[in-house]
């Protein structure tokens, strides 16, 4: 075996173990977090004003009325009675936004990266075995 192959063998072995031992639990943890997360639902909200505030009034999927107030500085150009698209968490309607939430799950992403590092290291280890 060449010295380059002798040096890469232990490195690939360590990367295989690191990739799989850390990657698979993170992947499982991320998957569980994705399954437990509540979905966000889209609805139409109506703009209203109250004192020095603008607000949104909407009805959730259980026909419960909700109102949220914002300072006028955070809601420029909105006229009373205007309809806007609002997104809210179905489990916690107090969590809402005017844009859909970005799916972020660092455990899932890091789990995929480490698992792929482990898989590629395993494949390269077998290739190196036959060189």
CSV table of N, CA, C and O in Angstrom, one decimal:
chain,number,residue,atom,x,y,z
A,1,UNK,N,0.9,-1.2,0.0
A,1,UNK,CA,0.0,0.0,0.0
A,1,UNK,C,0.9,1.2,0.0
A,1,UNK,O,1.9,1.3,0.6
A,2,UNK,N,0.5,2.3,-0.7
A,2,UNK,CA,1.3,3.5,-0.8
A,2,UNK,C,1.1,4.3,0.5
A,2,UNK,O,0.2,4.1,1.3
A,3,UNK,N,2.0,5.2,0.7
A,3,UNK,CA,1.9,6.1,1.9
A,3,UNK,C,0.7,7.0,1.9
A,3,UNK,O,0.1,7.3,2.9
A,4,UNK,N,0.3,7.4,0.7
A,4,UNK,CA,-0.9,8.2,0.6
A,4,UNK,C,-2.1,7.4,1.0
A,4,UNK,O,-3.0,7.9,1.8
A,5,UNK,N,-2.2,6.2,0.6
A,5,UNK,CA,-3.3,5.3,1.0
A,5,UNK,C,-3.3,5.0,2.4
A,5,UNK,O,-4.3,4.9,3.1
A,6,UNK,N,-2.1,4.8,3.0
A,6,UNK,CA,-1.9,4.6,4.4
A,6,UNK,C,-2.4,5.7,5.3
A,6,UNK,O,-2.9,5.6,6.4
A,7,UNK,N,-2.2,7.0,4.8
A,7,UNK,CA,-2.6,8.2,5.5
A,7,UNK,C,-4.1,8.4,5.4
A,7,UNK,O,-4.7,8.9,6.4
A,8,UNK,N,-4.7,8.1,4.2
A,8,UNK,CA,-6.1,8.4,4.0
A,8,UNK,C,-7.0,7.4,4.7
A,8,UNK,O,-8.1,7.7,5.1
A,9,UNK,N,-6.5,6.2,4.9
A,9,UNK,CA,-7.3,5.1,5.5
A,9,UNK,C,-7.8,5.5,6.9
A,9,UNK,O,-9.0,5.4,7.1
A,10,UNK,N,-6.9,5.8,7.8
A,10,UNK,CA,-7.4,6.2,9.2
A,10,UNK,C,-8.3,7.5,9.2
A,10,UNK,O,-9.3,7.6,9.9
A,11,UNK,N,-8.0,8.4,8.3
A,11,UNK,CA,-8.8,9.6,8.2
A,11,UNK,C,-10.2,9.3,7.7
A,11,UNK,O,-11.2,9.8,8.3
A,12,UNK,N,-10.3,8.4,6.7
A,12,UNK,CA,-11.6,8.0,6.2
A,12,UNK,C,-12.4,7.2,7.3
A,12,UNK,O,-13.6,7.4,7.4
A,13,UNK,N,-11.7,6.4,8.0
A,13,UNK,CA,-12.3,5.6,9.1
A,13,UNK,C,-12.9,6.6,10.2
A,13,UNK,O,-14.0,6.4,10.6
A,14,UNK,N,-12.1,7.5,10.6
A,14,UNK,CA,-12.6,8.5,11.6
A,14,UNK,C,-13.8,9.3,11.1
A,14,UNK,O,-14.8,9.5,11.8
A,15,UNK,N,-13.7,9.7,9.8
A,15,UNK,CA,-14.8,10.5,9.2
A,15,UNK,C,-16.1,9.7,9.1
A,15,UNK,O,-17.2,10.2,9.2
A,16,UNK,N,-15.9,8.4,8.8
A,16,UNK,CA,-17.1,7.5,8.7
A,16,UNK,C,-17.7,7.4,10.1
A,16,UNK,O,-19.0,7.6,10.2
A,17,UNK,N,-17.0,7.2,11.2
A,17,UNK,CA,-17.5,7.1,12.5
A,17,UNK,C,-18.1,8.4,12.9
A,17,UNK,O,-19.2,8.5,13.5
A,18,UNK,N,-17.4,9.5,12.7
A,18,UNK,CA,-18.0,10.8,13.1
A,18,UNK,C,-19.2,11.1,12.3
A,18,UNK,O,-20.2,11.6,12.9
A,19,UNK,N,-19.2,10.8,11.0
A,19,UNK,CA,-20.4,11.1,10.2
A,19,UNK,C,-21.6,10.4,10.7
A,19,UNK,O,-22.7,10.9,10.8
A,20,UNK,N,-21.5,9.1,10.9
A,20,UNK,CA,-22.6,8.2,11.2
A,20,UNK,C,-23.0,8.4,12.7
A,20,UNK,O,-24.2,8.5,13.0
A,21,UNK,N,-22.0,8.4,13.6
A,21,UNK,CA,-22.4,8.4,15.0
A,21,UNK,C,-23.0,9.8,15.4
A,21,UNK,O,-23.9,9.8,16.3
A,22,UNK,N,-22.5,10.8,14.8
A,22,UNK,CA,-23.2,12.1,15.2
A,22,UNK,C,-24.3,12.5,14.2
A,22,UNK,O,-25.3,13.1,14.6
A,23,UNK,N,-24.2,12.1,13.0
A,23,UNK,CA,-25.2,12.5,11.9
A,23,UNK,C,-26.5,11.8,12.1
A,23,UNK,O,-27.6,12.4,12.0
A,24,UNK,N,-26.6,10.5,12.4
A,24,UNK,CA,-27.8,9.8,12.4
A,24,UNK,C,-28.7,10.2,13.6
A,24,UNK,O,-29.9,10.4,13.5
A,25,UNK,N,-28.1,10.4,14.8
A,25,UNK,CA,-29.0,10.9,15.9
A,25,UNK,C,-29.5,12.3,15.7
A,25,UNK,O,-30.7,12.6,16.0
A,26,UNK,N,-28.7,13.2,15.1
A,26,UNK,CA,-29.1,14.5,14.7
A,26,UNK,C,-30.2,14.5,13.7
A,26,UNK,O,-31.2,15.2,13.7
A,27,UNK,N,-30.1,13.6,12.7
A,27,UNK,CA,-31.1,13.4,11.7
A,27,UNK,C,-32.4,12.9,12.3
A,27,UNK,O,-33.5,13.5,12.0
A,28,UNK,N,-32.4,12.0,13.3
A,28,UNK,CA,-33.6,11.5,13.9
A,28,UNK,C,-34.2,12.6,14.8
A,28,UNK,O,-35.4,12.8,14.8
A,29,UNK,N,-33.4,13.4,15.5
A,29,UNK,CA,-33.8,14.5,16.3
A,29,UNK,C,-34.5,15.6,15.5
A,29,UNK,O,-35.6,16.1,15.8
A,30,UNK,N,-33.9,15.9,14.3
A,30,UNK,CA,-34.5,16.9,13.4
A,30,UNK,C,-35.8,16.4,12.8
A,30,UNK,O,-36.7,17.2,12.7
A,31,UNK,N,-35.9,15.1,12.5
A,31,UNK,CA,-37.1,14.6,11.9
A,31,UNK,C,-38.2,14.6,13.0
A,31,UNK,O,-39.4,15.0,12.6
A,32,UNK,N,-37.9,14.3,14.2
A,32,UNK,CA,-38.9,14.4,15.3
A,32,UNK,C,-39.4,15.8,15.5
A,32,UNK,O,-40.6,16.1,15.6
A,33,UNK,N,-38.5,16.7,15.4
A,33,UNK,CA,-38.8,18.1,15.6
A,33,UNK,C,-39.7,18.6,14.4
A,33,UNK,O,-40.7,19.4,14.7
A,34,UNK,N,-39.5,18.1,13.2
A,34,UNK,CA,-40.3,18.5,12.1
A,34,UNK,C,-41.7,18.0,12.3
A,34,UNK,O,-42.7,18.6,12.0
A,35,UNK,N,-41.8,16.7,12.7
A,35,UNK,CA,-43.1,16.1,12.9
A,35,UNK,C,-44.0,16.7,14.0
A,35,UNK,O,-45.2,16.7,13.9
A,36,UNK,N,-43.3,17.2,15.0
A,36,UNK,CA,-44.0,17.8,16.2
A,36,UNK,C,-44.4,19.2,16.0
A,36,UNK,O,-45.2,19.8,16.7
A,37,UNK,N,-43.8,19.9,15.0
A,37,UNK,CA,-44.0,21.3,14.7
A,37,UNK,C,-45.5,21.5,14.2
A,37,UNK,O,-45.9,20.7,13.4
A,38,UNK,N,-46.1,22.5,14.7
A,38,UNK,CA,-47.4,22.8,14.2
A,38,UNK,C,-47.4,23.5,12.8
A,38,UNK,O,-46.4,24.2,12.5
A,39,UNK,N,-48.3,23.3,12.0
A,39,UNK,CA,-48.3,23.9,10.7
A,39,UNK,C,-48.8,25.3,10.8
A,39,UNK,O,-49.6,25.7,11.7
A,40,UNK,N,-48.4,26.1,9.8
A,40,UNK,CA,-48.8,27.5,9.8
A,40,UNK,C,-49.9,27.6,8.7
A,40,UNK,O,-49.9,26.9,7.7
A,41,UNK,N,-51.0,28.3,9.0
A,41,UNK,CA,-52.1,28.4,8.2
A,41,UNK,C,-52.3,29.9,7.7
A,41,UNK,O,-51.9,30.8,8.3
A,42,UNK,N,-52.8,30.0,6.5
A,42,UNK,CA,-53.0,31.3,5.9
A,42,UNK,C,-54.5,31.7,6.0
A,42,UNK,O,-55.4,30.9,5.9
A,43,UNK,N,-54.7,33.0,6.3
A,43,UNK,CA,-56.0,33.5,6.4
A,43,UNK,C,-56.0,35.0,5.9
A,43,UNK,O,-54.9,35.5,5.7
A,44,UNK,N,-57.2,35.5,5.8
A,44,UNK,CA,-57.3,37.0,5.4
A,44,UNK,C,-57.6,37.8,6.7
A,44,UNK,O,-58.5,37.4,7.4
A,45,UNK,N,-56.8,38.8,6.9
A,45,UNK,CA,-57.0,39.7,8.1
A,45,UNK,C,-57.5,41.0,7.6
A,45,UNK,O,-57.1,41.4,6.5
A,46,UNK,N,-58.2,41.7,8.4
A,46,UNK,CA,-58.6,43.1,8.1
A,46,UNK,C,-57.9,44.1,9.0
A,46,UNK,O,-57.8,43.9,10.2
A,47,UNK,N,-57.5,45.2,8.4
A,47,UNK,CA,-56.8,46.2,9.1
A,47,UNK,C,-57.8,47.1,9.8
A,47,UNK,O,-58.8,47.5,9.3
A,48,UNK,N,-57.5,47.4,11.1
A,48,UNK,CA,-58.4,48.4,11.8
A,48,UNK,C,-57.4,49.3,12.6
A,48,UNK,O,-56.3,49.0,12.8
A,49,UNK,N,-58.0,50.4,13.1
A,49,UNK,CA,-57.2,51.3,14.0
A,49,UNK,C,-57.8,51.5,15.3
A,49,UNK,O,-59.1,51.4,15.4
A,50,UNK,N,-57.0,51.7,16.3
A,50,UNK,CA,-57.4,51.9,17.7
A,50,UNK,C,-56.5,52.8,18.4
A,50,UNK,O,-55.3,52.4,18.6
A,51,UNK,N,-56.9,54.1,18.5
A,51,UNK,CA,-56.0,55.0,19.1
A,51,UNK,C,-54.8,55.3,18.2
A,51,UNK,O,-55.0,55.6,17.1
A,52,UNK,N,-53.6,55.2,18.7
A,52,UNK,CA,-52.4,55.4,17.9
A,52,UNK,C,-51.8,54.1,17.3
A,52,UNK,O,-50.7,54.1,17.0
A,53,UNK,N,-52.7,53.1,17.2
A,53,UNK,CA,-52.2,51.8,16.8
A,53,UNK,C,-53.0,51.4,15.6
A,53,UNK,O,-54.2,51.7,15.4
A,54,UNK,N,-52.4,50.6,14.7
A,54,UNK,CA,-53.1,49.8,13.7
A,54,UNK,C,-53.1,48.4,14.1
A,54,UNK,O,-52.3,47.9,14.9
A,55,UNK,N,-54.1,47.7,13.7
A,55,UNK,CA,-54.2,46.3,14.1
A,55,UNK,C,-54.7,45.4,13.0
A,55,UNK,O,-55.2,45.9,11.9
A,56,UNK,N,-54.6,44.1,13.2
A,56,UNK,CA,-55.2,43.1,12.3
A,56,UNK,C,-56.2,42.3,13.1
A,56,UNK,O,-56.0,41.9,14.2
A,57,UNK,N,-57.3,42.1,12.4
A,57,UNK,CA,-58.4,41.3,13.0
A,57,UNK,C,-58.6,40.1,12.0
A,57,UNK,O,-58.8,40.3,10.8
A,58,UNK,N,-58.6,38.9,12.6
A,58,UNK,CA,-58.8,37.7,11.8
A,58,UNK,C,-59.4,36.6,12.6
A,58,UNK,O,-59.5,36.7,13.8
A,59,UNK,N,-59.9,35.6,11.9
A,59,UNK,CA,-60.5,34.4,12.5
A,59,UNK,C,-59.7,33.2,12.2
A,59,UNK,O,-59.3,33.0,11.0
A,60,UNK,N,-59.4,32.4,13.2
A,60,UNK,CA,-58.5,31.2,13.0
A,60,UNK,C,-59.4,30.0,12.5
A,60,UNK,O,-60.6,30.2,12.3
A,61,UNK,N,-58.8,28.9,12.4
A,61,UNK,CA,-59.5,27.7,11.8
A,61,UNK,C,-60.5,27.1,12.8
A,61,UNK,O,-61.3,26.3,12.4
A,62,UNK,N,-60.5,27.6,14.0
A,62,UNK,CA,-61.6,27.2,15.0
A,62,UNK,C,-62.6,28.2,15.2
A,62,UNK,O,-63.4,28.2,16.2
A,63,UNK,N,-62.7,29.2,14.3
A,63,UNK,CA,-63.6,30.3,14.3
A,63,UNK,C,-63.5,31.2,15.6
A,63,UNK,O,-64.5,31.7,16.0
A,64,UNK,N,-62.3,31.3,16.1
A,64,UNK,CA,-62.0,32.2,17.2
A,64,UNK,C,-61.5,33.5,16.6
A,64,UNK,O,-60.7,33.5,15.7
A,65,UNK,N,-62.0,34.6,17.2
A,65,UNK,CA,-61.6,35.9,16.7
A,65,UNK,C,-60.3,36.3,17.4
A,65,UNK,O,-60.1,36.1,18.6
A,66,UNK,N,-59.4,36.9,16.6
A,66,UNK,CA,-58.1,37.4,17.1
A,66,UNK,C,-57.8,38.8,16.7
A,66,UNK,O,-58.2,39.2,15.6
A,67,UNK,N,-57.2,39.6,17.5
A,67,UNK,CA,-56.8,41.0,17.2
A,67,UNK,C,-55.4,41.2,17.7
A,67,UNK,O,-55.0,40.8,18.8
A,68,UNK,N,-54.6,41.8,16.8
A,68,UNK,CA,-53.2,42.2,17.2
A,68,UNK,C,-53.0,43.6,16.9
A,68,UNK,O,-53.4,44.1,15.8
A,69,UNK,N,-52.3,44.3,17.8
A,69,UNK,CA,-52.1,45.8,17.6
A,69,UNK,C,-50.6,46.0,17.3
A,69,UNK,O,-49.7,45.3,17.8
A,70,UNK,N,-50.3,47.0,16.4
A,70,UNK,CA,-49.0,47.4,16.0
A,70,UNK,C,-48.9,48.9,16.1
A,70,UNK,O,-49.9,49.6,15.8
A,71,UNK,N,-47.8,49.4,16.5
A,71,UNK,CA,-47.6,50.9,16.4
A,71,UNK,C,-47.8,51.4,15.0
A,71,UNK,O,-47.5,50.6,14.1
A,72,UNK,N,-48.2,52.6,14.8
A,72,UNK,CA,-48.4,53.2,13.5
A,72,UNK,C,-47.1,53.1,12.7
A,72,UNK,O,-47.1,53.0,11.4
A,73,UNK,N,-46.0,53.3,13.3
A,73,UNK,CA,-44.7,53.3,12.6
A,73,UNK,C,-44.4,51.9,11.9
A,73,UNK,O,-43.7,51.9,10.9
A,74,UNK,N,-44.9,50.8,12.5
A,74,UNK,CA,-44.6,49.5,11.9
A,74,UNK,C,-45.6,49.1,10.9
A,74,UNK,O,-45.5,48.1,10.2
A,75,UNK,N,-46.7,49.9,10.7
A,75,UNK,CA,-47.7,49.6,9.7
A,75,UNK,C,-48.0,50.8,8.8
A,75,UNK,O,-49.1,51.2,8.7
A,76,UNK,N,-47.0,51.3,8.1
A,76,UNK,CA,-47.2,52.4,7.2
A,76,UNK,C,-48.0,52.1,6.0
A,76,UNK,O,-47.9,51.0,5.4
A,77,UNK,N,-48.8,53.0,5.6
A,77,UNK,CA,-49.6,52.8,4.3
A,77,UNK,C,-50.7,51.9,4.4
A,77,UNK,O,-51.3,51.5,3.3
A,78,UNK,N,-51.1,51.4,5.5
A,78,UNK,CA,-52.3,50.5,5.6
A,78,UNK,C,-53.5,51.3,6.0
A,78,UNK,O,-53.5,52.0,7.0
A,79,UNK,N,-54.5,51.2,5.2
A,79,UNK,CA,-55.8,51.9,5.4
A,79,UNK,C,-56.7,51.0,6.2
A,79,UNK,O,-56.7,49.8,6.0
A,80,UNK,N,-57.6,51.6,7.0
A,80,UNK,CA,-58.6,50.8,7.7
A,80,UNK,C,-59.5,50.1,6.7
A,80,UNK,O,-59.9,50.6,5.7
A,81,UNK,N,-59.8,48.8,7.1
A,81,UNK,CA,-60.6,48.0,6.2
A,81,UNK,C,-59.9,47.3,5.1
A,81,UNK,O,-60.5,46.5,4.4
A,82,UNK,N,-58.6,47.5,4.9
A,82,UNK,CA,-57.8,46.8,3.9
A,82,UNK,C,-57.7,45.3,4.3
A,82,UNK,O,-57.4,45.0,5.5
A,83,UNK,N,-57.8,44.4,3.4
A,83,UNK,CA,-57.6,43.0,3.6
A,83,UNK,C,-56.1,42.7,3.3
A,83,UNK,O,-55.5,43.1,2.3
A,84,UNK,N,-55.5,41.9,4.2
A,84,UNK,CA,-54.1,41.5,4.1
A,84,UNK,C,-54.0,40.0,4.3
A,84,UNK,O,-54.9,39.4,5.0
A,85,UNK,N,-53.1,39.3,3.7
A,85,UNK,CA,-52.8,37.9,3.9
A,85,UNK,C,-52.0,37.8,5.2
A,85,UNK,O,-50.9,38.4,5.3
A,86,UNK,N,-52.5,36.9,6.1
A,86,UNK,CA,-51.8,36.8,7.4
A,86,UNK,C,-51.5,35.3,7.6
A,86,UNK,O,-52.4,34.4,7.3
A,87,UNK,N,-50.4,34.9,8.1
A,87,UNK,CA,-50.0,33.5,8.4
A,87,UNK,C,-49.9,33.4,9.9
A,87,UNK,O,-49.4,34.2,10.6
A,88,UNK,N,-50.5,32.3,10.5
A,88,UNK,CA,-50.4,32.1,11.9
A,88,UNK,C,-50.2,30.6,12.2
A,88,UNK,O,-50.5,29.7,11.4
A,89,UNK,N,-49.6,30.4,13.4
A,89,UNK,CA,-49.4,29.0,13.9
A,89,UNK,C,-50.7,28.4,14.3
A,89,UNK,O,-51.4,29.0,15.2
A,90,UNK,N,-51.1,27.3,13.8
A,90,UNK,CA,-52.4,26.7,14.1
A,90,UNK,C,-52.5,26.3,15.6
A,90,UNK,O,-53.6,26.3,16.2
A,91,UNK,N,-51.4,26.0,16.2
A,91,UNK,CA,-51.4,25.6,17.7
A,91,UNK,C,-51.3,26.8,18.6
A,91,UNK,O,-51.8,26.8,19.7
A,92,UNK,N,-50.7,27.9,18.1
A,92,UNK,CA,-50.5,29.1,18.9
A,92,UNK,C,-50.8,30.3,18.0
A,92,UNK,O,-49.9,30.9,17.4
A,93,UNK,N,-52.1,30.6,17.9
A,93,UNK,CA,-52.5,31.7,17.0
A,93,UNK,C,-51.9,33.1,17.3
A,93,UNK,O,-51.8,34.0,16.5
A,94,UNK,N,-51.3,33.2,18.5
A,94,UNK,CA,-50.7,34.5,18.8
A,94,UNK,C,-49.3,34.7,18.1
A,94,UNK,O,-48.8,35.8,18.0
A,95,UNK,N,-48.8,33.6,17.5
A,95,UNK,CA,-47.6,33.7,16.7
A,95,UNK,C,-48.1,33.8,15.2
A,95,UNK,O,-48.7,32.9,14.7
A,96,UNK,N,-47.9,35.0,14.7
A,96,UNK,CA,-48.4,35.3,13.3
A,96,UNK,C,-47.4,36.1,12.6
A,96,UNK,O,-46.4,36.7,13.2
A,97,UNK,N,-47.6,36.2,11.3
A,97,UNK,CA,-46.7,37.1,10.5
A,97,UNK,C,-47.3,37.4,9.2
A,97,UNK,O,-48.3,36.7,8.7
A,98,UNK,N,-46.8,38.4,8.5
A,98,UNK,CA,-47.4,38.7,7.2
A,98,UNK,C,-46.7,38.0,6.0
A,98,UNK,O,-47.1,38.1,4.9
A,99,UNK,N,-45.7,37.2,6.4
A,99,UNK,CA,-45.0,36.4,5.4
A,99,UNK,C,-44.9,34.9,5.9
A,99,UNK,O,-44.9,34.7,7.1
A,100,UNK,N,-44.9,33.9,5.0
A,100,UNK,CA,-44.9,32.6,5.6
A,100,UNK,C,-43.5,32.3,6.3
A,100,UNK,O,-42.5,32.9,5.9
A,101,UNK,N,-43.5,31.5,7.3
A,101,UNK,CA,-42.3,31.3,8.0
A,101,UNK,C,-41.3,30.5,7.2
A,101,UNK,O,-41.7,29.6,6.4
A,102,UNK,N,-40.0,30.7,7.4
A,102,UNK,CA,-39.0,29.9,6.7
A,102,UNK,C,-38.7,28.7,7.5
A,102,UNK,O,-38.5,28.8,8.7
A,103,UNK,N,-38.8,27.5,6.9
A,103,UNK,CA,-38.5,26.3,7.6
A,103,UNK,C,-37.0,26.3,8.0
A,103,UNK,O,-36.2,26.3,7.1
A,104,UNK,N,-36.7,26.2,9.3
A,104,UNK,CA,-35.3,26.1,9.7
A,104,UNK,C,-35.2,25.1,10.8
A,104,UNK,O,-36.0,25.0,11.7
A,105,UNK,N,-34.4,24.1,10.6
A,105,UNK,CA,-34.1,23.0,11.5
A,105,UNK,C,-32.7,22.7,11.4
A,105,UNK,O,-32.3,21.9,10.6
A,106,UNK,N,-31.8,23.3,12.2
A,106,UNK,CA,-30.4,23.1,12.1
A,106,UNK,C,-30.0,21.6,12.4
A,106,UNK,O,-29.0,21.1,11.9
A,107,UNK,N,-30.7,21.0,13.3
A,107,UNK,CA,-30.4,19.6,13.6
A,107,UNK,C,-30.6,18.7,12.4
A,107,UNK,O,-29.8,17.8,12.1
A,108,UNK,N,-31.7,18.9,11.6
A,108,UNK,CA,-32.0,18.2,10.4
A,108,UNK,C,-30.9,18.4,9.4
A,108,UNK,O,-30.4,17.5,8.8
A,109,UNK,N,-30.5,19.7,9.2
A,109,UNK,CA,-29.5,20.0,8.2
A,109,UNK,C,-28.2,19.5,8.5
A,109,UNK,O,-27.5,18.8,7.7
A,110,UNK,N,-27.7,19.7,9.8
A,110,UNK,CA,-26.4,19.1,10.2
A,110,UNK,C,-26.4,17.6,10.2
A,110,UNK,O,-25.4,17.0,9.8
A,111,UNK,N,-27.5,17.0,10.5
A,111,UNK,CA,-27.6,15.5,10.5
A,111,UNK,C,-27.5,15.0,9.0
A,111,UNK,O,-26.8,14.0,8.8
A,112,UNK,N,-28.1,15.7,8.1
A,112,UNK,CA,-27.9,15.3,6.7
A,112,UNK,C,-26.5,15.4,6.2
A,112,UNK,O,-25.9,14.6,5.6
A,113,UNK,N,-25.9,16.6,6.6
A,113,UNK,CA,-24.5,16.8,6.1
A,113,UNK,C,-23.6,15.7,6.7
A,113,UNK,O,-22.7,15.1,6.0
A,114,UNK,N,-23.7,15.5,8.0
A,114,UNK,CA,-22.8,14.5,8.7
A,114,UNK,C,-23.0,13.1,8.2
A,114,UNK,O,-22.1,12.3,8.0
A,115,UNK,N,-24.3,12.8,7.9
A,115,UNK,CA,-24.6,11.4,7.4
A,115,UNK,C,-24.0,11.2,6.0
A,115,UNK,O,-23.5,10.2,5.7
A,116,UNK,N,-24.1,12.3,5.2
A,116,UNK,CA,-23.5,12.2,3.9
A,116,UNK,C,-22.0,12.1,3.9
A,116,UNK,O,-21.4,11.4,3.2
A,117,UNK,N,-21.4,12.8,4.9
A,117,UNK,CA,-19.9,12.7,5.1
A,117,UNK,C,-19.6,11.3,5.4
A,117,UNK,O,-18.6,10.7,4.9
A,118,UNK,N,-20.3,10.7,6.3
A,118,UNK,CA,-20.1,9.3,6.7
A,118,UNK,C,-20.3,8.3,5.6
A,118,UNK,O,-19.4,7.4,5.4
A,119,UNK,N,-21.3,8.5,4.8
A,119,UNK,CA,-21.5,7.6,3.6
A,119,UNK,C,-20.4,7.8,2.6
A,119,UNK,O,-19.9,6.8,2.0
A,120,UNK,N,-20.0,9.0,2.3
A,120,UNK,CA,-19.0,9.2,1.3
A,120,UNK,C,-17.7,8.7,1.8
A,120,UNK,O,-16.9,8.1,1.0
A,121,UNK,N,-17.4,8.8,3.1
A,121,UNK,CA,-16.1,8.3,3.6
A,121,UNK,C,-16.1,6.8,3.6
A,121,UNK,O,-15.1,6.2,3.4
A,122,UNK,N,-17.3,6.2,3.8
A,122,UNK,CA,-17.3,4.7,3.8
A,122,UNK,C,-17.1,4.2,2.3
A,122,UNK,O,-16.3,3.3,2.1
A,123,UNK,N,-17.7,4.9,1.4
A,123,UNK,CA,-17.5,4.5,0.0
A,123,UNK,C,-16.0,4.7,-0.4
A,123,UNK,O,-15.4,3.8,-1.1
A,124,UNK,N,-15.4,5.8,-0.1
A,124,UNK,CA,-14.0,6.1,-0.4
A,124,UNK,C,-13.1,5.1,0.3
A,124,UNK,O,-12.1,4.7,-0.2
A,125,UNK,N,-13.5,4.7,1.5
A,125,UNK,CA,-12.7,3.7,2.2
A,125,UNK,C,-12.7,2.3,1.5
A,125,UNK,O,-11.6,1.7,1.4
A,126,UNK,N,-13.8,1.9,0.9
A,126,UNK,CA,-13.8,0.7,0.1
A,126,UNK,C,-13.0,0.9,-1.2
A,126,UNK,O,-12.4,-0.1,-1.6
A,127,UNK,N,-13.1,2.0,-1.8
A,127,UNK,CA,-12.3,2.3,-3.0
A,127,UNK,C,-10.9,2.2,-2.7
A,127,UNK,O,-10.0,1.6,-3.4
A,128,UNK,N,-10.5,2.8,-1.5
A,128,UNK,CA,-9.1,2.8,-1.1
A,128,UNK,C,-8.6,1.4,-0.8
A,128,UNK,O,-7.4,1.1,-1.0
A,129,UNK,N,-9.5,0.6,-0.3
A,129,UNK,CA,-9.1,-0.8,0.0
A,129,UNK,C,-8.7,-1.6,-1.2
A,129,UNK,O,-7.8,-2.4,-1.1
A,130,UNK,N,-9.2,-1.3,-2.4
A,130,UNK,CA,-8.9,-2.0,-3.6
A,130,UNK,C,-7.8,-1.3,-4.4
A,130,UNK,O,-7.5,-1.8,-5.5
A,131,UNK,N,-7.3,-0.2,-4.0
A,131,UNK,CA,-6.2,0.4,-4.8
A,131,UNK,C,-4.9,-0.1,-4.4
A,131,UNK,O,-4.5,-0.4,-3.3
